[in-house]
Amino acid sequence: MSNTDLEIIVEDPTAPEDDSPSVVSTRTIEIIVSLVLLALAIMLGFDNWRTGIAWDSTGPQPGYFPFYLSVILGGASLYGLITTFFARSGGSGTFVTRAQLRRVALVFIPTALFCLATQFLGIYVASFVLIAGFMRMVGKIALWKSLLTAFVFTAIMFVTFDVAFDVIMPKGPIEIGSRSLGL
Amino acid sequence: MEAFGLLMHGFAVLMTWKIISLMVVGLVLGIFVGVLPGLGGPNGVAILLPLTFTMDPTSAIVMLSCIYWGALFGGAITSILFNIPGEAWSVATTFDGYPMAQQGKAAEALTAAFTSSFIGSLVAVMLITFLAPMISSFALKFGPPEFFAVYLLTFCSFVGLGREAKHKTVISMALGLLIAGIGMDTVSGNLRMTFGSDNLLRGINFLVAVIGLFGISEILLTMEERLALRGHAAKISLRTVLKVWMDLPKYWVTLLRSSVIGCWLGITPGGAIAASFMGYNLAKRFSKDPESFGKGRIEGVFAPETAAHASGTAALLPMLALGIPGSGTAAILLGGLMVWGLNPGPLLFVEHKDFVWGLIASMYLGNVVGLVIVLTTVPVFASILRVPFAAVAPMIVVSCAIGAYAIQNAMFDIWLMLGFGVVGYVFKKIGIPLAPFTLALVLGSRAEDAFRLAMIGSGGSVGVFWSNGLVGTITTLAITLLFWPVIDRAFAAVARIWRPTPVTT
């Protein structure tokens, strides 16, 4: 085997440890998901039953088709719940370890904050903050690189969507203010 | 011959600088999407769909389909150089592709992968060219019962032939159909499943769901893993390309067999993943030296790549001819057609000839241009992987949010995207398949309309789905496929009973 052409190497300094303890098992999550889906099926089934699942002069009422789908969803969820509950083996592996959960939270929480910030700051300012903040705080990348990358990417997005393709994005006070100043 | 003439007309439609440029842009974006971890064909197409809203339908679909071809090509780069399959259908490519790269034959492996992708796609596009008009003219005779029966066949075959637990496929599909029904009922104008929310009045756009299910969830999943890469750099020279191409005739049986498998599994909802594995396994089984597979044999790259790409391309045949997509990405392309007010299905061939034949011609041209681009730019795309994931992840999140917002200009859709991201993450980890969910989301309202019209026509009797030979055959086939695992087991049991017991002396 020749290793002379091994040229692309990217290290991951924040990689999750292999021996991290399990937070929750796959079996538990399967049971929770089945219960949630069963509740959803009952809720949607009830709403469709209220809307009408019978026949009238124009044919099947609006709730007819989705009502039976709710029944199918409920039946399949119940089946999943029973089989998972009574399964002696299988599906009992780890759903997520503590280290993995921490890494997922490192993306999920900033993404949720980004969605919230978009409502108040506009999508471009929120994007700039997300990219720069994520690169600096999670990736430990140099501040100037993080700021420059965030600025360039946000500018490309703005030019592509708002200018070239005329797709209007949500704007916040900074974007509206800079536009009114003619920037 | 008529198809050939129309195809030439399609090429004439394409030959403008604007469309050729869009084709190149689409292919480059697609390869980029295929190479980047956390992105793939379906979400790449979904995220970039808003870019095409202001274009005419032909330009838009050419760009989108080229993103699709590009993503198919891009997956091979990471599989061969880094042993990281960008998509599930690239897994089989790693078996021999990565060992070839380890032996210093990365350029040969990449050339083989790109060339066989091209061949697989080409065979499937030829099939589309000659079969789609025939199927669509046949489908013009379809009424609501026949259309519902075909939708039912698609849904049932996903359940019956899928590899996942059956109840999980049913959950995925029923949930997709229910979500598609949220909002105002198109027939009566009544509100369904909105629970008094103004945001749910217009329903849930399937693209928002797809961006969350595939884009955000993939970022969450990718973050879970160790993101260290150790791989090979490669540059493809003209000499290597010619050497691989000169050897192609030796593998014509493998290429042909994989193309046929791919086309078949693309038209039926078997999918590219099944096609690539089946292509690889059959190449190994029929080989004179099966032991050499998995150790860096070029045939082990040809077989899965040809089958996967033939399948990915053939999935567009039922989409164009019947309005029923054969894959998740085809479902998103179909959604794109509906955004531009085009109704995929048999009437498309009659009402929008320029569009259909322009699209088919772009499949030929897109694959040729795509092949040239990937062969010449491998080092550039491979080096994208040097960019730390901490920089890539937030950029993908922003692209997803922009894509989700742009579809309906609604802030609520960004939150929905995030919610679907969590659903996708959990579903993927517990084995609930997402492809039937996407398909059901796209086809939901069409299937319901066909069902209601058929039932109104029959006065409420389900016998309408057996009212003539055609609809009866399709419905019976659908039910047979739904119960296929049970039928298969029953056949196996009967065969065991009838098999003579070996006499031991």
XYZ file of C-alpha atoms in Angstrom:
688
model
C 0.000 0.000 0.000
C 1.343 3.376 -0.965
C 0.735 6.252 1.407
C 2.699 8.820 -0.509
C -0.368 10.498 -1.873
C -2.098 10.880 1.502
C -2.537 14.594 1.299
C -5.909 15.595 2.659
C -6.001 15.326 6.433
C -8.578 17.112 8.541
C -8.491 16.628 12.306
C -11.497 16.996 14.584
C -10.367 18.485 17.917
C -13.866 18.325 19.422
C -14.610 14.708 18.401
C -16.937 12.832 20.771
C -15.230 10.298 23.016
C -15.847 6.666 22.068
C -16.473 5.588 25.663
C -19.064 8.253 26.469
C -22.000 6.893 28.530
C -25.425 6.372 26.991
C -28.080 9.026 27.671
C -31.063 7.103 26.362
C -31.629 3.776 24.610
C -33.131 3.356 21.148
C -35.897 1.241 22.682
C -36.999 4.082 24.986
C -37.057 6.549 22.099
C -39.031 4.092 19.938
C -41.624 3.790 22.705
C -41.816 7.573 23.131
C -42.133 8.135 19.356
C -44.870 5.472 19.116
C -46.785 7.143 21.956
C -46.432 10.599 20.398
C -47.573 9.296 17.005
C -50.490 7.489 18.617
C -51.550 10.697 20.382
C -51.178 12.603 17.116
C -53.287 10.017 15.285
C -56.048 10.314 17.924
C -55.950 14.105 17.807
C -56.033 14.283 13.994
C -58.639 11.502 13.822
C -60.879 13.411 16.226
C -60.483 16.648 14.247
C -61.341 14.872 11.000
C -64.311 13.136 12.583
C -65.532 16.590 13.679
C -65.057 17.917 10.139
C -67.122 15.058 8.737
C -66.265 11.528 7.718
C -69.593 10.556 6.168
C -71.074 10.991 2.705
C -73.224 13.918 1.638
C -74.692 15.063 -1.655
C -71.238 16.111 -2.978
C -69.499 12.842 -2.116
C -67.138 12.053 0.765
C -66.950 14.807 3.388
C -63.621 16.650 3.949
C -62.565 14.494 6.889
C -63.261 11.148 5.175
C -59.850 10.439 3.598
C -57.655 11.865 6.417
C -59.765 10.153 9.076
C -58.924 6.705 7.734
C -55.292 7.744 7.394
C -55.351 8.689 11.086
C -56.705 5.219 11.830
C -53.872 3.643 9.793
C -51.286 5.844 11.543
C -52.739 4.986 14.943
C -52.795 1.262 14.132
C -49.188 1.213 12.902
C -48.014 3.235 15.930
C -49.835 0.905 18.302
C -48.262 -2.096 16.573
C -44.834 -0.442 16.898
C -45.476 0.302 20.560
C -46.500 -3.273 21.361
C -43.663 -4.921 19.438
C -41.039 -2.591 20.967
C -42.475 -2.986 24.435
C -42.496 -6.764 24.335
C -39.317 -7.247 22.292
C -36.819 -9.249 24.318
C -33.831 -8.168 22.299
C -32.940 -5.767 19.530
C -33.487 -2.038 19.432
C -31.960 -1.764 22.894
C -28.779 -0.101 21.661
C -27.722 3.424 22.469
C -29.763 6.169 20.842
C -27.318 8.878 21.779
C -24.293 9.111 24.060
C -23.589 12.072 26.323
C -20.763 13.304 24.081
C -22.928 12.990 20.966
C -25.806 14.838 22.614
C -23.464 17.653 23.584
C -22.314 17.930 19.960
C -25.888 17.863 18.631
C -26.842 20.578 21.139
C -23.878 22.625 19.905
C -25.630 22.844 16.527
C -29.255 22.710 17.562
C -29.207 25.507 20.157
C -27.429 28.045 17.888
C -29.814 27.070 15.055
C -32.869 27.681 17.257
C -31.368 31.016 18.422
C -30.690 31.883 14.778
C -34.380 31.254 13.930
C -35.382 33.511 16.822
C -32.869 36.201 15.861
C -34.095 36.147 12.248
C -37.495 37.368 13.474
C -35.985 40.429 15.135
C -32.719 41.131 13.312
C -33.501 39.950 9.795
C -32.010 36.915 8.091
C -28.708 38.417 6.941
C -27.614 39.897 10.279
C -28.683 36.687 12.041
C -26.736 34.636 9.465
C -23.604 36.720 9.974
C -23.812 36.277 13.748
C -24.501 32.525 13.468
C -21.640 31.770 11.076
C -19.064 33.957 12.809
C -20.126 32.809 16.282
C -20.240 29.134 15.371
C -16.866 29.149 13.647
C -15.224 31.017 16.519
C -16.861 29.336 19.496
C -17.461 25.782 18.287
C -14.742 25.418 15.653
C -12.149 27.526 17.548
C -11.263 29.165 14.223
C -9.358 32.478 14.271
C -11.614 35.505 14.820
C -10.625 37.315 11.643
C -11.250 34.184 9.543
C -14.630 33.673 11.182
C -15.722 37.286 10.630
C -14.444 37.375 7.057
C -16.092 34.051 6.115
C -19.396 35.130 7.691
C -19.295 38.475 5.878
C -18.425 36.987 2.478
C -21.025 34.195 2.708
C -23.788 36.548 3.876
C -22.926 39.015 1.120
C -23.054 36.235 -1.499
C -26.456 35.137 -0.203
C -27.735 38.726 -0.284
C -26.521 39.351 -3.818
C -27.832 35.980 -5.045
C -31.284 36.075 -3.494
C -32.212 39.726 -2.974
C -30.395 41.293 -5.915
C -29.962 38.699 -8.694
C -33.045 36.534 -8.209
C -35.369 39.067 -6.566
C -36.323 36.769 -3.672
C -37.148 39.102 -0.781
C -35.869 37.952 2.613
C -36.929 39.108 6.102
C -35.145 42.312 7.076
C -34.405 43.670 10.533
C -33.696 47.159 11.900
C -30.018 47.113 10.883
C -30.738 46.114 7.287
C -33.646 48.585 6.971
C -31.564 51.309 8.624
C -28.582 50.793 6.350
C -30.865 50.828 3.302
C -32.485 54.097 4.397
C -28.996 55.546 4.763
C -28.337 54.478 1.189
C -25.743 51.822 2.093
C -38.780 8.197 -35.067
C -41.238 10.783 -33.787
C -39.461 10.735 -30.434
C -36.135 11.366 -32.203
C -37.543 14.396 -34.033
C -39.002 15.803 -30.812
C -35.696 15.212 -29.039
C -33.882 17.228 -31.722
C -36.431 19.982 -31.130
C -35.590 19.699 -27.415
C -31.900 20.244 -28.167
C -32.832 23.312 -30.220
C -34.739 24.686 -27.201
C -31.620 24.244 -25.053
C -29.080 25.833 -27.328
C -29.010 29.251 -25.786
C -26.141 30.690 -23.777
C -28.455 31.323 -20.875
C -29.528 27.683 -20.547
C -26.036 26.294 -21.129
C -24.694 28.609 -18.392
C -27.464 27.557 -16.018
C -26.604 23.954 -16.796
C -22.960 24.474 -15.826
C -23.943 26.425 -12.683
C -26.399 23.660 -11.729
C -23.803 20.926 -12.249
C -21.131 22.721 -10.227
C -23.599 23.408 -7.411
C -24.729 19.795 -7.573
C -21.196 18.362 -7.338
C -20.581 20.753 -4.448
C -23.738 19.484 -2.748
C -22.724 15.863 -3.371
C -19.250 16.345 -1.907
C -20.172 18.353 1.190
C -20.962 16.341 4.297
C -24.456 17.119 5.543
C -25.889 17.832 2.115
C -27.147 15.540 -0.598
C -29.251 15.433 -3.748
C -32.746 15.857 -2.245
C -31.993 18.724 0.099
C -29.595 20.346 -2.366
C -32.389 20.518 -4.931
C -34.925 21.662 -2.291
C -32.681 24.417 -0.909
C -31.791 25.756 -4.337
C -35.345 25.555 -5.699
C -36.213 29.155 -4.666
C -33.403 30.406 -6.923
C -35.453 29.210 -9.873
C -38.784 30.834 -8.931
C -38.206 33.819 -11.173
C -37.016 31.725 -14.147
C -39.113 30.298 -16.943
C -39.996 26.619 -16.323
C -37.548 25.211 -18.890
C -34.531 27.126 -17.522
C -35.579 26.282 -13.976
C -35.974 22.546 -14.473
C -32.733 22.348 -16.483
C -30.852 23.969 -13.616
C -32.536 21.784 -10.993
C -32.040 18.544 -12.902
C -28.364 19.478 -13.391
C -28.023 19.943 -9.616
C -29.410 16.400 -9.415
C -26.851 14.990 -11.903
C -24.068 16.907 -10.196
C -25.000 15.490 -6.774
C -24.998 11.980 -8.251
C -21.474 12.541 -9.624
C -20.191 14.226 -6.450
C -20.984 11.300 -4.154
C -18.297 9.149 -5.799
C -15.492 11.602 -4.981
C -15.765 11.217 -1.200
C -16.444 7.470 -1.468
C -13.268 6.766 -3.394
C -10.856 9.297 -1.897
C -12.009 9.223 1.725
C -14.010 6.004 2.107
C -16.954 8.240 3.108
C -20.050 7.592 1.034
C -21.755 10.962 0.492
C -25.031 9.147 -0.170
C -26.238 5.668 0.781
C -26.063 4.554 -2.865
C -22.323 5.296 -2.847
C -21.623 2.730 -0.107
C -21.027 -0.103 -2.588
C -18.577 2.133 -4.490
C -16.324 2.300 -1.424
C -15.839 -1.509 -1.417
C -13.408 -1.411 -4.330
C -13.018 2.314 -4.965
C -11.215 3.091 -1.711
C -8.830 0.099 -1.956
C -7.966 1.288 -5.469
C -7.172 4.740 -4.068
C -4.993 3.117 -1.376
C -3.093 1.308 -4.104
C -2.380 4.630 -5.796
C -5.070 4.148 -8.445
C -7.427 6.908 -7.264
C -7.504 8.533 -10.698
C -8.473 5.242 -12.379
C -11.172 4.593 -9.792
C -12.621 8.091 -10.161
C -12.553 7.886 -13.959
C -14.284 4.506 -13.783
C -16.915 5.888 -11.388
C -17.675 8.978 -13.468
C -17.694 7.068 -16.751
C -19.987 4.349 -15.465
C -22.272 6.990 -13.937
C -22.452 8.559 -17.356
C -23.184 5.235 -19.059
C -25.893 4.304 -16.533
C -27.570 7.674 -16.897
C -27.306 7.558 -20.673
C -29.048 4.173 -20.886
C -31.818 5.419 -18.577
C -32.272 8.658 -20.529
C -32.576 6.649 -23.745
C -35.239 4.566 -22.042
C -37.060 7.740 -20.992
C -36.823 9.158 -24.513
C -38.549 6.206 -26.136
C -40.741 4.860 -23.332
C -42.102 8.011 -21.665
C -44.152 9.200 -24.673
C -45.609 5.691 -25.064
C -46.542 5.401 -21.384
C -47.991 8.893 -21.304
C -50.130 8.341 -24.410
C -51.378 5.128 -22.799
C -52.021 6.999 -19.535
C -54.173 9.535 -21.375
C -56.884 6.880 -21.207
C -56.676 6.947 -17.395
C -59.539 8.280 -15.303
C -59.572 9.023 -11.545
C -59.875 5.300 -10.546
C -56.843 4.359 -12.672
C -54.807 7.240 -11.290
C -55.693 6.382 -7.719
C -54.828 2.748 -8.426
C -51.394 3.814 -9.710
C -50.830 5.966 -6.595
C -51.904 3.003 -4.482
C -49.469 0.781 -6.381
C -46.642 3.215 -5.590
C -47.533 3.385 -1.894
C -48.053 -0.379 -1.567
C -44.800 -1.233 -3.337
C -42.910 0.990 -0.890
C -44.421 -0.961 1.997
C -44.160 -4.422 0.441
C -40.745 -4.147 -1.186
C -38.997 -1.807 1.256
C -36.214 -3.111 3.489
C -37.413 -1.303 6.617
C -39.902 -2.672 9.163
C -43.315 -2.583 7.468
C -45.113 -0.677 10.208
C -42.423 1.998 10.077
C -42.959 2.517 6.349
C -46.719 2.689 6.950
C -46.186 5.287 9.712
C -43.957 7.354 7.442
C -46.424 7.246 4.569
C -49.599 7.853 6.594
C -47.948 10.781 8.375
C -46.874 12.280 5.038
C -50.383 11.912 3.593
C -51.954 13.471 6.699
C -49.561 16.436 6.666
C -50.335 16.933 2.970
C -54.026 17.224 3.923
C -53.526 20.046 6.467
C -55.146 23.357 5.525
C -58.034 24.187 3.277
C -59.782 21.281 1.579
C -59.626 22.031 -2.138
C -63.042 20.510 -2.865
C -65.286 21.809 -0.057
C -63.243 24.792 1.143
C -63.449 23.489 4.735
C -60.464 23.774 7.070
C -58.856 20.534 8.203
C -56.377 19.801 10.969
C -55.477 23.499 11.443
C -56.559 23.669 15.121
C -57.318 27.370 14.773
C -53.787 28.301 13.672
C -53.591 30.992 10.986
C -50.177 29.680 9.932
C -51.606 26.285 9.053
C -54.372 27.729 6.836
C -52.218 27.494 3.708
C -51.026 24.011 4.671
C -47.486 22.736 5.100
C -45.362 23.134 2.018
C -43.560 19.889 1.280
C -40.323 21.691 0.405
C -40.129 23.188 3.895
C -40.583 19.698 5.310
C -37.944 18.257 2.966
C -35.381 20.954 3.837
C -35.852 20.179 7.520
C -36.038 16.401 7.153
C -32.969 16.093 4.947
C -30.919 19.272 5.516
C -31.174 20.124 9.209
C -31.401 16.502 10.373
C -28.301 15.599 8.350
C -26.339 18.403 10.020
C -27.373 17.080 13.440
C -26.403 13.535 12.483
C -23.106 14.583 10.944
C -22.178 16.529 14.076
C -22.604 13.375 16.149
C -19.762 11.702 14.348
C -16.009 12.144 14.453
C -15.330 14.571 11.630
C -11.696 13.737 11.091
C -10.781 12.944 7.491
C -7.799 11.159 6.159
C -7.824 10.596 2.470
C -6.147 10.803 -0.878
C -5.701 13.675 -3.210
C -6.192 12.882 -6.862
C -5.703 14.492 -10.215
C -7.042 12.856 -13.337
C -4.845 13.014 -16.438
C -6.019 12.552 -20.018
C -3.808 9.457 -20.242
C -5.634 7.803 -17.333
C -9.023 8.658 -18.809
C -8.108 7.173 -22.183
C -6.647 4.063 -20.539
C -9.871 3.405 -18.585
C -12.008 4.115 -21.632
C -9.972 1.729 -23.785
C -10.675 -1.013 -21.248
C -14.429 -0.358 -21.195
C -15.383 -2.952 -23.861
C -13.989 -5.678 -21.570
C -16.707 -4.874 -19.034
C -19.653 -4.474 -21.398
C -21.650 -7.298 -19.737
C -21.255 -5.739 -16.282
C -22.205 -2.308 -17.600
C -25.241 -3.626 -19.455
C -26.445 -5.788 -16.561
C -26.065 -2.943 -14.067
C -27.869 -0.541 -16.405
C -30.836 -2.922 -16.723
C -30.978 -3.468 -12.943
C -30.760 0.271 -12.353
C -33.476 1.130 -14.871
C -35.808 -1.483 -13.411
C -35.285 -0.420 -9.806
C -35.574 3.245 -10.785
C -38.949 2.840 -12.452
C -40.282 0.707 -9.606
C -39.621 2.346 -6.222
C -36.683 0.044 -5.432
C -34.336 2.984 -5.560
C -30.681 3.673 -6.218
C -29.473 2.123 -2.960
C -30.910 -1.299 -3.788
C -29.707 -0.930 -7.392
C -26.097 -0.213 -6.434
C -25.882 -3.187 -4.064
C -27.620 -5.509 -6.508
C -25.329 -4.344 -9.332
C -22.261 -4.987 -7.172
C -23.423 -8.379 -5.879
C -24.325 -9.671 -9.329
C -21.006 -8.495 -10.774
C -19.270 -10.444 -8.003
C -21.445 -13.528 -8.423
C -20.897 -13.764 -12.184
C -17.204 -12.958 -11.979
C -14.600 -15.629 -12.714
C -12.622 -14.311 -9.765
C -15.119 -13.242 -7.088
C -12.430 -13.309 -4.393
C -10.748 -10.264 -5.935
C -13.795 -8.084 -5.237
C -13.349 -5.779 -2.276
C -9.611 -5.597 -2.876
C -9.540 -2.849 -5.474
C -11.110 -4.291 -8.614
C -12.266 -1.757 -11.186
C -15.364 -3.825 -12.023
C -16.449 -3.288 -8.409
C -16.623 0.425 -9.161
C -18.268 0.096 -12.573
C -21.132 -2.103 -11.384
C -22.619 -0.075 -8.468
C -22.076 3.316 -10.065
C -23.750 2.291 -13.345
C -26.726 0.776 -11.512
C -27.153 3.691 -9.076
C -27.110 6.312 -11.799
C -29.358 4.352 -14.135
C -31.780 4.056 -11.224
C -31.573 7.736 -10.218
C -32.248 8.785 -13.799
C -34.941 6.205 -14.552
C -36.841 7.456 -11.472
C -37.749 10.456 -13.619
C -39.626 8.254 -16.120
C -42.750 7.621 -13.997
C -42.570 11.233 -12.823
C -42.763 12.613 -16.337
C -45.119 10.040 -17.836
C -47.511 9.495 -14.920
C -46.777 12.242 -12.411
C -45.510 9.663 -9.920
C -41.888 10.086 -8.834
C -39.691 7.013 -8.420
C -37.380 8.551 -5.786
C -37.233 11.237 -3.120
C -35.308 13.648 -5.331
C -37.662 13.000 -8.257
C -40.507 13.864 -5.853
C -38.874 17.220 -5.145
C -38.400 17.890 -8.853
C -42.072 17.048 -9.320
C -42.918 19.554 -6.598
C -40.844 22.086 -8.529
C -42.942 21.462 -11.648
C -46.096 22.101 -9.653
C -44.647 25.372 -8.287
C -44.427 26.622 -11.888
C -48.010 25.591 -12.567
C -47.109 22.526 -14.648
C -49.055 19.364 -14.065
C -46.700 16.382 -14.353
C -48.282 13.401 -16.012
C -49.501 12.366 -19.433
C -50.923 15.767 -20.343
C -47.495 17.346 -19.938
C -46.375 15.629 -23.156
C -49.327 17.116 -25.017
C -49.547 20.591 -23.499
C -45.880 21.433 -22.878
C -43.852 19.699 -25.576
C -41.082 22.303 -25.517
C -40.660 21.883 -21.810
C -40.679 18.070 -21.737
C -38.339 17.595 -24.659
C -36.101 20.409 -23.474
C -35.816 18.584 -20.153
C -35.078 15.224 -21.793
C -32.472 16.830 -24.048
C -30.926 18.482 -20.999
C -30.505 15.040 -19.450
C -28.242 14.037 -22.352
C -26.371 17.309 -22.460
C -26.180 17.660 -18.673
C -24.528 14.270 -18.352
C -21.939 15.017 -21.042
C -21.097 18.417 -19.545
C -21.151 16.887 -16.043
C -18.673 14.191 -17.055
C -16.276 16.785 -18.464
C -16.581 18.981 -15.350
C -15.960 16.180 -12.834
C -13.052 14.733 -14.776
C -11.328 18.110 -14.892
C -12.114 19.492 -11.453
C -11.670 16.590 -9.019
C -8.816 18.233 -7.030
C -10.895 21.375 -6.509
C -13.901 19.466 -5.191
C -11.815 17.088 -3.097
C -10.147 20.062 -1.435
C -13.558 21.355 -0.302
C -13.301 18.691 2.379
C -10.376 20.585 3.892
C -12.836 23.268 4.996
C -13.630 22.569 8.667
C -17.146 21.356 9.352
C -17.553 24.148 11.904
C -17.581 26.535 8.941
C -19.688 24.349 6.657
C -22.451 23.528 9.182
C -23.722 27.083 9.864
C -23.578 27.891 6.145
C -25.815 24.899 5.406
C -28.178 25.966 8.215
C -28.400 29.478 6.725
C -28.969 28.084 3.207
C -31.743 25.853 4.562
C -33.412 28.776 6.364
C -33.227 31.006 3.292
C -34.654 28.200 1.147
C -37.474 27.495 3.609
C -38.408 31.167 3.965
C -38.284 31.929 0.251
C -40.898 29.322 -0.665
C -43.851 31.190 0.851
C -42.205 34.252 2.447
C -43.302 33.017 5.856
C -41.296 33.200 9.086
C -43.359 30.303 10.429
C -41.785 28.069 7.779
C -38.319 28.571 9.307
C -39.641 27.216 12.608
C -41.384 24.384 10.783
C -38.088 23.538 9.085
C -36.393 23.302 12.467
C -39.189 21.060 13.779
C -38.934 18.768 10.769
C -35.164 18.704 11.305
C -35.669 17.175 14.740
C -38.284 14.754 13.370
C -35.866 13.704 10.602
C -33.031 13.203 13.093
C -35.142 10.975 15.355
C -36.764 9.085 12.456
C -33.413 8.344 10.823
C -31.969 7.057 14.083
C -34.876 4.721 14.809
C -35.198 3.497 11.222
C -38.392 5.205 10.045
C -37.698 5.774 6.330
C -38.005 9.316 4.997
C -38.457 8.577 1.265
C -42.084 7.334 1.653
C -42.791 10.394 3.803
C -41.562 12.741 1.056
C -43.442 10.850 -1.625
C -46.666 10.928 0.395
C -46.266 14.650 1.066
C -45.945 15.361 -2.654
C -48.606 12.969 -3.885
C -51.028 13.331 -0.953
C -53.464 15.868 -2.356
C -53.369 14.340 -5.852
C -54.079 10.874 -4.463
C -56.938 12.196 -2.343
C -58.465 14.106 -5.264
C -58.286 10.995 -7.476
C -59.846 8.881 -4.704
C -62.679 11.321 -4.105
C -63.462 11.741 -7.794
C -63.436 7.965 -8.290
C -65.714 7.452 -5.294
C -68.108 10.209 -6.374
C -68.284 8.610 -9.832
C -69.173 5.252 -8.321
C -71.611 6.575 -5.723
C -69.359 5.455 -2.898
C -68.578 1.903 -4.027
C -64.969 0.735 -3.757
C -65.843 -1.692 -6.549
C -64.840 1.131 -8.926
C -61.226 0.057 -8.401
C -62.076 -3.269 -10.087
C -64.562 -1.857 -12.597
C -62.476 -2.686 -15.668
C -59.497 -4.856 -16.550
C -56.917 -2.062 -16.359
C -57.835 -0.569 -13.000
C -58.578 -4.034 -11.599
C -55.143 -5.307 -12.597
C -53.343 -2.297 -11.117
C -55.331 -2.462 -7.849
C -54.801 -6.217 -7.502
C -51.106 -5.789 -8.220
C -50.964 -3.065 -5.556
C -52.550 -5.309 -2.944
C -50.307 -8.213 -3.962
C -47.234 -6.010 -3.475
C -48.548 -4.791 -0.121
C -48.738 -8.363 1.136
C -45.677 -9.516 -0.820
C -43.605 -10.497 2.252
C -46.453 -12.787 3.442
C -46.983 -14.226 -0.055
C -43.244 -14.771 -0.455
C -43.065 -16.626 2.872
C -46.084 -18.753 1.899
C -44.439 -19.710 -1.418
C -41.219 -20.604 0.395
C -43.148 -22.780 2.878
C -44.956 -24.598 0.063
C -41.667 -25.119 -1.776
C -40.126 -26.629 1.375
C -43.047 -29.066 1.737
C -42.806 -30.175 -1.891
C -39.031 -30.434 -1.945
C -38.070 -34.129 -1.740
C -36.206 -34.930 1.450
C -32.650 -36.093 0.728
C -32.184 -39.774 1.489
C -29.271 -40.476 3.796
C -27.664 -43.848 3.756
